[in-house]
Structures are given as structure tokens and as C-alpha cells.
mmCIF file with all atom_site columns, C-alpha atoms and ligand atoms in Angstrom:
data_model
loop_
_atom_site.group_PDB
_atom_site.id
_atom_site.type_symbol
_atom_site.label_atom_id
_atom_site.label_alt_id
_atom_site.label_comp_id
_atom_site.label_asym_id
_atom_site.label_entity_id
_atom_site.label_seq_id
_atom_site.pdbx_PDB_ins_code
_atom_site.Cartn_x
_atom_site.Cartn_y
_atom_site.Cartn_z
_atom_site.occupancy
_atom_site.B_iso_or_equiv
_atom_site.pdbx_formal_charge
_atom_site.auth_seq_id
_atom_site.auth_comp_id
_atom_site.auth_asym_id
_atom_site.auth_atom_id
_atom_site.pdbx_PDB_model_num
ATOM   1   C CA  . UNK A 1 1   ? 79.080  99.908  161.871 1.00 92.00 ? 1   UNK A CA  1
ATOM   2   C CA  . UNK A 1 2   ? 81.595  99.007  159.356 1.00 98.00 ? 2   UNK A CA  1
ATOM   3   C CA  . UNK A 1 3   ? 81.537  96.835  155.751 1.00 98.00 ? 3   UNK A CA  1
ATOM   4   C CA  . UNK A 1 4   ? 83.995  94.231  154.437 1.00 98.00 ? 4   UNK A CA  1
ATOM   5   C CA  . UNK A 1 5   ? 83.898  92.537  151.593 1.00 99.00 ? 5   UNK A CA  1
ATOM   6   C CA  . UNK A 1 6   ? 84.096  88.385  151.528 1.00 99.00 ? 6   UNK A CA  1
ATOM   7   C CA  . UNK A 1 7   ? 84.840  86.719  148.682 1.00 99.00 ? 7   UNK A CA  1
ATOM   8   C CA  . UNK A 1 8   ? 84.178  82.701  148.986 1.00 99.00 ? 8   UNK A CA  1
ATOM   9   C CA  . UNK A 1 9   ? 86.894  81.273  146.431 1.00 98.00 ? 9   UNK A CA  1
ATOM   10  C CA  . UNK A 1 10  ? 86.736  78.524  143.769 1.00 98.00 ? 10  UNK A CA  1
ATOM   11  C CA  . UNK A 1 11  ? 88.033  75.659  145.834 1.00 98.00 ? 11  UNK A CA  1
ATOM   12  C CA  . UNK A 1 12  ? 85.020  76.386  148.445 1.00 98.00 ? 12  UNK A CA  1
ATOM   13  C CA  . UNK A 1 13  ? 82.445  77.015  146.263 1.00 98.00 ? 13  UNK A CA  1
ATOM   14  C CA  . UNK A 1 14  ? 83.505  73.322  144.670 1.00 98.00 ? 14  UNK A CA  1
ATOM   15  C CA  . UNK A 1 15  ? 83.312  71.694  147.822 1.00 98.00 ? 15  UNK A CA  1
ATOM   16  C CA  . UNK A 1 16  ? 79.659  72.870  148.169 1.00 98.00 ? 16  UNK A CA  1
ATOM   17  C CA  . UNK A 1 17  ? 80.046  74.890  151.543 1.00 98.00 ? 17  UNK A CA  1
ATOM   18  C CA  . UNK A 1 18  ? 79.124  78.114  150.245 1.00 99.00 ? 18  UNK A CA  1
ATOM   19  C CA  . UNK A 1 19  ? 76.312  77.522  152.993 1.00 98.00 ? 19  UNK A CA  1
ATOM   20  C CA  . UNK A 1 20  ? 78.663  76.813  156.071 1.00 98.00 ? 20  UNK A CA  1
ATOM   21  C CA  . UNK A 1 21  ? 80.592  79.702  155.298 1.00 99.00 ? 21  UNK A CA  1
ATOM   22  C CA  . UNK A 1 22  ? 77.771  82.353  155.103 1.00 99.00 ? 22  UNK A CA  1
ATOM   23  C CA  . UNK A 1 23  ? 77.046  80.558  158.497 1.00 98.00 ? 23  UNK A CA  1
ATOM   24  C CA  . UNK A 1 24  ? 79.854  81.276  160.166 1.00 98.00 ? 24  UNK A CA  1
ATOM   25  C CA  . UNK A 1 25  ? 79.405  84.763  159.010 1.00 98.00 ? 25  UNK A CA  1
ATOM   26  C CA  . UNK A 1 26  ? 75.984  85.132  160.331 1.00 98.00 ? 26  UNK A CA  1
ATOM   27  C CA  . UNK A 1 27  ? 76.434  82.981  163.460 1.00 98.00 ? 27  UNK A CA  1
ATOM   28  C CA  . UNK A 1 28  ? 78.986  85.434  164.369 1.00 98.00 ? 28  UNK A CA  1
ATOM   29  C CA  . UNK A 1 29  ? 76.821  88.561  163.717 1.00 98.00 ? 29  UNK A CA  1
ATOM   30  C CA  . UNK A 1 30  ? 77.833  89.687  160.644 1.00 98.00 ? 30  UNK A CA  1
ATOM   31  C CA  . UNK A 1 31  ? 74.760  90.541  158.601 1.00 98.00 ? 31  UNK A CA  1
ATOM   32  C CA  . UNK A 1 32  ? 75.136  89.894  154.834 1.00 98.00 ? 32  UNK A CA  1
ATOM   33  C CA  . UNK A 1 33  ? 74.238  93.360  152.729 1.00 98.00 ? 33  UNK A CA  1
ATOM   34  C CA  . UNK A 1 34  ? 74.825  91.595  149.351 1.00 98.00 ? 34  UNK A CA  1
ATOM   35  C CA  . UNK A 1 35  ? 75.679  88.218  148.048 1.00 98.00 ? 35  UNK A CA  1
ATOM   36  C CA  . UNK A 1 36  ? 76.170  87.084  144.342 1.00 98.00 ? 36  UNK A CA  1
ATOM   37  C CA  . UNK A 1 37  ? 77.554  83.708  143.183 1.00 98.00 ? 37  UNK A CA  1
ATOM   38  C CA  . UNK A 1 38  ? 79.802  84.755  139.783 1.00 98.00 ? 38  UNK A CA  1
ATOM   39  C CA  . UNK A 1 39  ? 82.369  83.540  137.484 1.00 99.00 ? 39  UNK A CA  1
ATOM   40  C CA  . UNK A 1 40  ? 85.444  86.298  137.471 1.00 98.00 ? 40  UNK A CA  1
ATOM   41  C CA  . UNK A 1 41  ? 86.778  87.059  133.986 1.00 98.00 ? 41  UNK A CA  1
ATOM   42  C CA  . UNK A 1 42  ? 90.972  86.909  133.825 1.00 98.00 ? 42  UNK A CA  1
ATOM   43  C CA  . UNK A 1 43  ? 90.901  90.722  133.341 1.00 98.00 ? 43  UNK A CA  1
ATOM   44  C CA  . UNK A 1 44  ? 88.109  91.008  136.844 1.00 98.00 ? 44  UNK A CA  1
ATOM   45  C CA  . UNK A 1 45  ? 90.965  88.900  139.184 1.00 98.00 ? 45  UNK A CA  1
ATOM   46  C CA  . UNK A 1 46  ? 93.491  90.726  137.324 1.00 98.00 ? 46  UNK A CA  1
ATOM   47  C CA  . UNK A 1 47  ? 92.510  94.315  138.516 1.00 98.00 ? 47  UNK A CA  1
ATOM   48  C CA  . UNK A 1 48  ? 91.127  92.833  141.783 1.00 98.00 ? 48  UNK A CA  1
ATOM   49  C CA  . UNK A 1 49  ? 94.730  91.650  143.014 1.00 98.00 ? 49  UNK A CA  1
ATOM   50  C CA  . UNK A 1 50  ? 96.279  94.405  140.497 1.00 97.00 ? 50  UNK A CA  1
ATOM   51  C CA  . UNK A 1 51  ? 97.801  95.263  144.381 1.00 96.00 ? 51  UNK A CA  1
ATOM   52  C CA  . UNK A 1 52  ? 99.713  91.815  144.126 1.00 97.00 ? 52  UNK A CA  1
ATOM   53  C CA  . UNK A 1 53  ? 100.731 91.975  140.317 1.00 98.00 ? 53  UNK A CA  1
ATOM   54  C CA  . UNK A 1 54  ? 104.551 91.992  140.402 1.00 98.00 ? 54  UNK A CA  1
ATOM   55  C CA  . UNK A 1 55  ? 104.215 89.335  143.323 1.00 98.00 ? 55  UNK A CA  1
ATOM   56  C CA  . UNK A 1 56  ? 105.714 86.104  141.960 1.00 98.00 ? 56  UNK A CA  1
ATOM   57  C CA  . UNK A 1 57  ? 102.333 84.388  142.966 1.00 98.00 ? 57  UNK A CA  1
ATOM   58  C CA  . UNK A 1 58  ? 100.087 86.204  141.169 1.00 98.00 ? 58  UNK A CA  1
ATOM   59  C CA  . UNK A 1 59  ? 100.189 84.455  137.960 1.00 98.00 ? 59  UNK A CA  1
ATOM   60  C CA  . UNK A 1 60  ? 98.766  81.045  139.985 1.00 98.00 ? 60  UNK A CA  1
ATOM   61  C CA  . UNK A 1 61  ? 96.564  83.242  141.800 1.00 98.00 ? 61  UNK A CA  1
ATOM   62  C CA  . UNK A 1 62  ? 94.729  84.618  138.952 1.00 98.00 ? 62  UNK A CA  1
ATOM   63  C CA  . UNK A 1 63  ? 94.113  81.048  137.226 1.00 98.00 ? 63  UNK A CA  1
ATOM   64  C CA  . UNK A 1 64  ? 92.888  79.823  140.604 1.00 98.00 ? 64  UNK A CA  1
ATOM   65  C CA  . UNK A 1 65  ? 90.367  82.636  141.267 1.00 98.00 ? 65  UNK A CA  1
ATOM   66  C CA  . UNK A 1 66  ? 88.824  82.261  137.817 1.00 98.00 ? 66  UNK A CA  1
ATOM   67  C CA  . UNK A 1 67  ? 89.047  78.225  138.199 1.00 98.00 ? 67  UNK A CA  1
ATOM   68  C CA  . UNK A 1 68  ? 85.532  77.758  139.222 1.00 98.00 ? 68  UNK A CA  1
ATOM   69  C CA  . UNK A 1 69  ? 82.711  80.386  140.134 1.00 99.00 ? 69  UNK A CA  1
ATOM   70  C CA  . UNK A 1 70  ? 83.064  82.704  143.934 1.00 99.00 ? 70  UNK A CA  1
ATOM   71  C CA  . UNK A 1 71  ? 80.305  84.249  145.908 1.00 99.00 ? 71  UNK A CA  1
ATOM   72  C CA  . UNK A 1 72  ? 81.048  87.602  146.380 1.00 99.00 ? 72  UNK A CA  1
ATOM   73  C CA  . UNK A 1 73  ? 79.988  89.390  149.565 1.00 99.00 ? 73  UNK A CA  1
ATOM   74  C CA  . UNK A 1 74  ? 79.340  92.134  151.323 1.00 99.00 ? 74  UNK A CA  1
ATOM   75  C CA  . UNK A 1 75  ? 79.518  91.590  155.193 1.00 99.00 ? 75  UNK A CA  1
ATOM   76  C CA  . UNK A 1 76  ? 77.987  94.601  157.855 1.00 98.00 ? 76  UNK A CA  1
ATOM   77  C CA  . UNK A 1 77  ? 78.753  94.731  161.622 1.00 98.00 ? 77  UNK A CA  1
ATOM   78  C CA  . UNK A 1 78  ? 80.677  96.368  163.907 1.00 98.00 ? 78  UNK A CA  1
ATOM   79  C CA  . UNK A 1 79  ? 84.570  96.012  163.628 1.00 98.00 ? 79  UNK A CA  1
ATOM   80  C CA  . UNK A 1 80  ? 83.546  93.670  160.510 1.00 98.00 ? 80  UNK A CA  1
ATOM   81  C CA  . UNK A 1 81  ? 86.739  94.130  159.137 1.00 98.00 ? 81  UNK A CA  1
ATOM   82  C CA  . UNK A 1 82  ? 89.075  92.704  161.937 1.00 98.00 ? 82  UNK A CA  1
ATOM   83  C CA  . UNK A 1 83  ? 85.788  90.067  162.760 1.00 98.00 ? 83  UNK A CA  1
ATOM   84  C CA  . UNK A 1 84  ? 85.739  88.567  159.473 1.00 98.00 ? 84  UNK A CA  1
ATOM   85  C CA  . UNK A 1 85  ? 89.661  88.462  159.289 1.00 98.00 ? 85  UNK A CA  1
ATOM   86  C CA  . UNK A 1 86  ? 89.406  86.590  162.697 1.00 98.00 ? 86  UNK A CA  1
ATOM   87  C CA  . UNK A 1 87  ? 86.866  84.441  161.675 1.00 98.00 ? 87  UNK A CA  1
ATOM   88  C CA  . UNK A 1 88  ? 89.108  83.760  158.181 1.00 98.00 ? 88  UNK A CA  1
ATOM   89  C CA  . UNK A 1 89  ? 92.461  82.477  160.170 1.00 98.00 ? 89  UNK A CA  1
ATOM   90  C CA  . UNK A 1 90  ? 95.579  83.022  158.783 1.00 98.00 ? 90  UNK A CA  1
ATOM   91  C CA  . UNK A 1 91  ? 96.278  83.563  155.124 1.00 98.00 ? 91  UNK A CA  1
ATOM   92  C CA  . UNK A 1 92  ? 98.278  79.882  154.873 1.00 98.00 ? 92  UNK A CA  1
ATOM   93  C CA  . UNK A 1 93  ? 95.969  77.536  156.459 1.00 98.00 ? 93  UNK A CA  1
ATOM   94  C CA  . UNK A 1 94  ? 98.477  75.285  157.489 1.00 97.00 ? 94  UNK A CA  1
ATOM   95  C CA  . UNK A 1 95  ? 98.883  78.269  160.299 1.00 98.00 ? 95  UNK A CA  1
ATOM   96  C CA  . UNK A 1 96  ? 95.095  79.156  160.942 1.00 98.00 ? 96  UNK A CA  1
ATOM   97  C CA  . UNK A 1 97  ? 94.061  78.574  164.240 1.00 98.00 ? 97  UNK A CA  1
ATOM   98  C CA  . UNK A 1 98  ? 91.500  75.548  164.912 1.00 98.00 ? 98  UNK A CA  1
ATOM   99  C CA  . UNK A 1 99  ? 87.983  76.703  164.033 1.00 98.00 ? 99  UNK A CA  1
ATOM   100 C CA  . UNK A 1 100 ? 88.639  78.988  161.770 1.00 98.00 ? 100 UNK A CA  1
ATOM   101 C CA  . UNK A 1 101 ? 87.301  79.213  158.319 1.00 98.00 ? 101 UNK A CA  1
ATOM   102 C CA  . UNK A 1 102 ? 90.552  78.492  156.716 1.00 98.00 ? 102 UNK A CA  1
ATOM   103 C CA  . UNK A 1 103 ? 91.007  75.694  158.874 1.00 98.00 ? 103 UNK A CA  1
ATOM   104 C CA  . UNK A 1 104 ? 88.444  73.921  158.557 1.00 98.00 ? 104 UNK A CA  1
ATOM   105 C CA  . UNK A 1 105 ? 88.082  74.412  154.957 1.00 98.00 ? 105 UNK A CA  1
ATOM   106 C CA  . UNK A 1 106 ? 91.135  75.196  152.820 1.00 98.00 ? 106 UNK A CA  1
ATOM   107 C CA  . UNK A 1 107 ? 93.507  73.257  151.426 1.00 93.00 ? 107 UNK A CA  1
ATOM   108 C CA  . UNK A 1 108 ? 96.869  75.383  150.764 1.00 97.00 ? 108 UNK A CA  1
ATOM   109 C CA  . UNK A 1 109 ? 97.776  79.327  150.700 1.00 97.00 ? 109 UNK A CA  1
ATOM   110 C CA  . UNK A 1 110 ? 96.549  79.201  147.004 1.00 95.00 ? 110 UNK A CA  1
ATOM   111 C CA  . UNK A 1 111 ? 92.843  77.391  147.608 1.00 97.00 ? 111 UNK A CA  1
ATOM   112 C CA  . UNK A 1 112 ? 92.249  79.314  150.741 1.00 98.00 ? 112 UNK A CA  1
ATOM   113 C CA  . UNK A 1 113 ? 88.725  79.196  150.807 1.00 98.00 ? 113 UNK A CA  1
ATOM   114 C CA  . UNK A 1 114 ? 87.692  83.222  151.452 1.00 98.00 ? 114 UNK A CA  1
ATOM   115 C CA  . UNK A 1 115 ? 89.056  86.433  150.676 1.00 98.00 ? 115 UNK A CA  1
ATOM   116 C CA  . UNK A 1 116 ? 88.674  89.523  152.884 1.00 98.00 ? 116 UNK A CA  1
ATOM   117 C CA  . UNK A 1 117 ? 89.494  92.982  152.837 1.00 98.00 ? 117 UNK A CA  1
ATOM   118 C CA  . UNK A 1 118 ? 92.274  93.648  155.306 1.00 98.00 ? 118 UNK A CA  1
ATOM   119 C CA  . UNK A 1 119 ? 91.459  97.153  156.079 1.00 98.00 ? 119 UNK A CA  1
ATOM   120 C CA  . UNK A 1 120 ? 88.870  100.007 155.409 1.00 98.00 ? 120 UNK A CA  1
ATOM   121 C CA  . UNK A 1 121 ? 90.036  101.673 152.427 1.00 98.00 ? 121 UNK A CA  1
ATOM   122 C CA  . UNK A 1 122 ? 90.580  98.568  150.814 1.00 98.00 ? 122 UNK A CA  1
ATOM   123 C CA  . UNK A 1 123 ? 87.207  97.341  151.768 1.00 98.00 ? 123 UNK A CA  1
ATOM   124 C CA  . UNK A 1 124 ? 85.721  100.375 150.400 1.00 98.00 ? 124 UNK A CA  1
ATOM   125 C CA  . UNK A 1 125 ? 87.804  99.802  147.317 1.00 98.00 ? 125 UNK A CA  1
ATOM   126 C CA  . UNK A 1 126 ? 86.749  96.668  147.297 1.00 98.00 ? 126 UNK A CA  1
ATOM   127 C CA  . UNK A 1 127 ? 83.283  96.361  147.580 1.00 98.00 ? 127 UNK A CA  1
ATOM   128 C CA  . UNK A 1 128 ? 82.706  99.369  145.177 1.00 98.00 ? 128 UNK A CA  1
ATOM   129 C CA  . UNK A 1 129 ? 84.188  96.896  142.518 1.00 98.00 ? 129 UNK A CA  1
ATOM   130 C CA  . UNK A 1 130 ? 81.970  94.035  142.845 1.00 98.00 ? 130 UNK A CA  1
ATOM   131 C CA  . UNK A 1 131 ? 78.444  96.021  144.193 1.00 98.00 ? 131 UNK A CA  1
ATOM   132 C CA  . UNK A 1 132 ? 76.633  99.485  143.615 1.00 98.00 ? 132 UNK A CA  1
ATOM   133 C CA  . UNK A 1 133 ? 74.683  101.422 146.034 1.00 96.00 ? 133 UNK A CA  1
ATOM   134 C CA  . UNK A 1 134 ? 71.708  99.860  145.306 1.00 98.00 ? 134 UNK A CA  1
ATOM   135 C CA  . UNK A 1 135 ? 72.823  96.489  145.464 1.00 98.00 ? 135 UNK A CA  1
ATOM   136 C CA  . UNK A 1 136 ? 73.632  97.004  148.622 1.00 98.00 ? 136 UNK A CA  1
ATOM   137 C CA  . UNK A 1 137 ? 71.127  96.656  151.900 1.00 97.00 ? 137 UNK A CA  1
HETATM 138 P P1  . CMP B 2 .   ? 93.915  86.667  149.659 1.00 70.93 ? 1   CMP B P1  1
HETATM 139 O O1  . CMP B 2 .   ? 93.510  87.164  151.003 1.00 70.93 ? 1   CMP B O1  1
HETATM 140 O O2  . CMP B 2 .   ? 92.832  86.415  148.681 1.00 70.93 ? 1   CMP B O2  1
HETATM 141 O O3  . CMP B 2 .   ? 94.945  87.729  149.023 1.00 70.93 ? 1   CMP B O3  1
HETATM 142 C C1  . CMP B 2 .   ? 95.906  87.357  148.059 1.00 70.93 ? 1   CMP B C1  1
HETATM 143 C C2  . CMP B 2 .   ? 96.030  85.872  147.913 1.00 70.93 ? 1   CMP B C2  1
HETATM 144 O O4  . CMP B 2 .   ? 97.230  85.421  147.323 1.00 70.93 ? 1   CMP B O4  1
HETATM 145 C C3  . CMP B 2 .   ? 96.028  85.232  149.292 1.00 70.93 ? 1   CMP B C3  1
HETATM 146 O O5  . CMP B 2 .   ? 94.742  85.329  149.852 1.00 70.93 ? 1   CMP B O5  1
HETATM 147 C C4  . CMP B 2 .   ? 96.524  83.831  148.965 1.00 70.93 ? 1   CMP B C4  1
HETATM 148 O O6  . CMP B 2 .   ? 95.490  82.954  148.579 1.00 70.93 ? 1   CMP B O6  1
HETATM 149 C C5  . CMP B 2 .   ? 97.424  84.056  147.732 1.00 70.93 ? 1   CMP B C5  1
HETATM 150 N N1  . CMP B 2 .   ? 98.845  83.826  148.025 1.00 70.93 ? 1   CMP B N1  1
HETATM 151 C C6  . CMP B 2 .   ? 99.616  82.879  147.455 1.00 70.93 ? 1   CMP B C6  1
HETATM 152 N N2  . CMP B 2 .   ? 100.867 82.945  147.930 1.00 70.93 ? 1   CMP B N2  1
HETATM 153 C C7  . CMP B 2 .   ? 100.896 83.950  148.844 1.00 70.93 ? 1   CMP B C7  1
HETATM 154 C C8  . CMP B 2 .   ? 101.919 84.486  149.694 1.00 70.93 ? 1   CMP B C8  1
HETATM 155 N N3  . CMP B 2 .   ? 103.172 84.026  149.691 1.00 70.93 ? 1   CMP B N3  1
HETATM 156 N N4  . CMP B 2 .   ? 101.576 85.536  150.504 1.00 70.93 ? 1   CMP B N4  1
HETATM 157 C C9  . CMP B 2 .   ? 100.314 86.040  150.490 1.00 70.93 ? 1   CMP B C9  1
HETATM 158 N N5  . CMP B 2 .   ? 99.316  85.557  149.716 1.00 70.93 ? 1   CMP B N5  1
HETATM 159 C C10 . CMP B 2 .   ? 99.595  84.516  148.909 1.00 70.93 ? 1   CMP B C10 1
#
């Protein structure tokens, strides 16, 4: 049994398929242990992608993450790590495979559509800065 956590970004949310994506999710048995829809502060995508900060995209990523509202989540099942990365496709979307989230959703490498932690640590890092213990089920 192992946690990830999803984030669904602005450009999804806008497009109003918050719903297909916690589908895919679910269809795919991934059980959803939290979920909140939020609006991320500059200084919240800031030390989220703090990992990224002397990349020469972060500056564009940060202003798209806090563009619109996300839905944060956190996703339970086993190998959910690598099943939510394979359910993601590839980070550009333009090379996702057919069926994937990405593809079928997302735009460009910027409005990709979903987040998701790329390995354990970082998921536990992650999800401990969006959800407490209790929050969590
Ligand atoms: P994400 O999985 O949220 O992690 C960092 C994000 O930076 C990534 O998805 C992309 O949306 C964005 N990004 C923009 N340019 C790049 C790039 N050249 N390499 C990796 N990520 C990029």
C-alpha cells in the first residue's frame, strides 16, 4: 500500500474536468484518502517547486499554478506512485502516450493538467505539505 499525492492544475480545473480526472484515478483503483479544491498563494507554489527554483521555468511555473484554483489529492493503492505517473503520461504532453491523462487533457508542458509525486520521499514530502494526519482516510 503506498500514497501519492495528485495535484489537478489550473488549466484542468478551468476546463471543468476535475470529475474525469478523479475518474481515471478511481477507475484505475486508486482510492482517494483526501481531496480539497484550493487557491495556492505565490509563497505555497513557491516552496512546493522550491526543488525547481533555479530552473529557468520556474518563474512561468509559479504564475501558472496560482492562475486559477487546483484540487489537491491524496491517492492510496498499491505501487500508487508509478500507477498514477502511468496514468499522468509524460511530463510534455505533446509526448504522452494516447489515453493518458495528459493526453487527453493538457495543453503544453506548462498547463499539464496534474501533478504527481515522482517517488516516495517526495510523496511523503509532499503530501505532508498540503494534508495532516487527520485529514487523511
Ligand atoms: P510537474 O510534474 O508539476 O513538475 C514541475 C513542472 O514544471 C512540470 O510538471 C511542468 O508542468 C513544468 N515544466 C515546464 N518546463 C519544464 C521542463 N523543461 N522540464 C520539466 N518540467 C517543466
Amino acid at each position: 500500500m503506498e500514497r501519492t499525492l495528485s495535484i489537478i492544475k489550473p488549466d484542468a480545473v478551468a476546463k471543468g474536468v476535475i470529475g474525469k480526472i478523479l475518474d481515471r484515478f478511481e477507475s484505475n483503483g486508486l482510492k482517494i484518502a483526501a481531496t480539497r479544491k484550493m487557491q495556492l498563494s505565490r509563497a505555497d507554489a513557491e516552496a512546493f517547486y522550491a526543488v525547481h527554483s533555479e530552473r529557468s521555468f520556474f518563474g512561468d511555473l509559479v504564475d501558472f499554478m496560482i492562475s486559477g484554483p487546483v484540487v489537491v489529492s491524496v491517492l492510496e493503492g498499491e505501487n500508487a506512485i508509478a500507477k498514477n505517473r502511468q496514468l499522468m503520461g509524460a511530463t510534455n504532453p505533446k509526448e504522452a502516450e494516447a489515453g493518458t491523462i495528459r493526453a487527453d487533457f493538457a495543453e503544453n508542458i506548462d498547463a499539464n493538467a496534474v501533478h504527481g509525486s515522482d517517488s516516495a520521499e517526495n510523496a511523503a514530502v509532499e503530501i505532508a505539505f498540503f494534508f495532516s494526519g487527520r485529514e487523511i482516510a
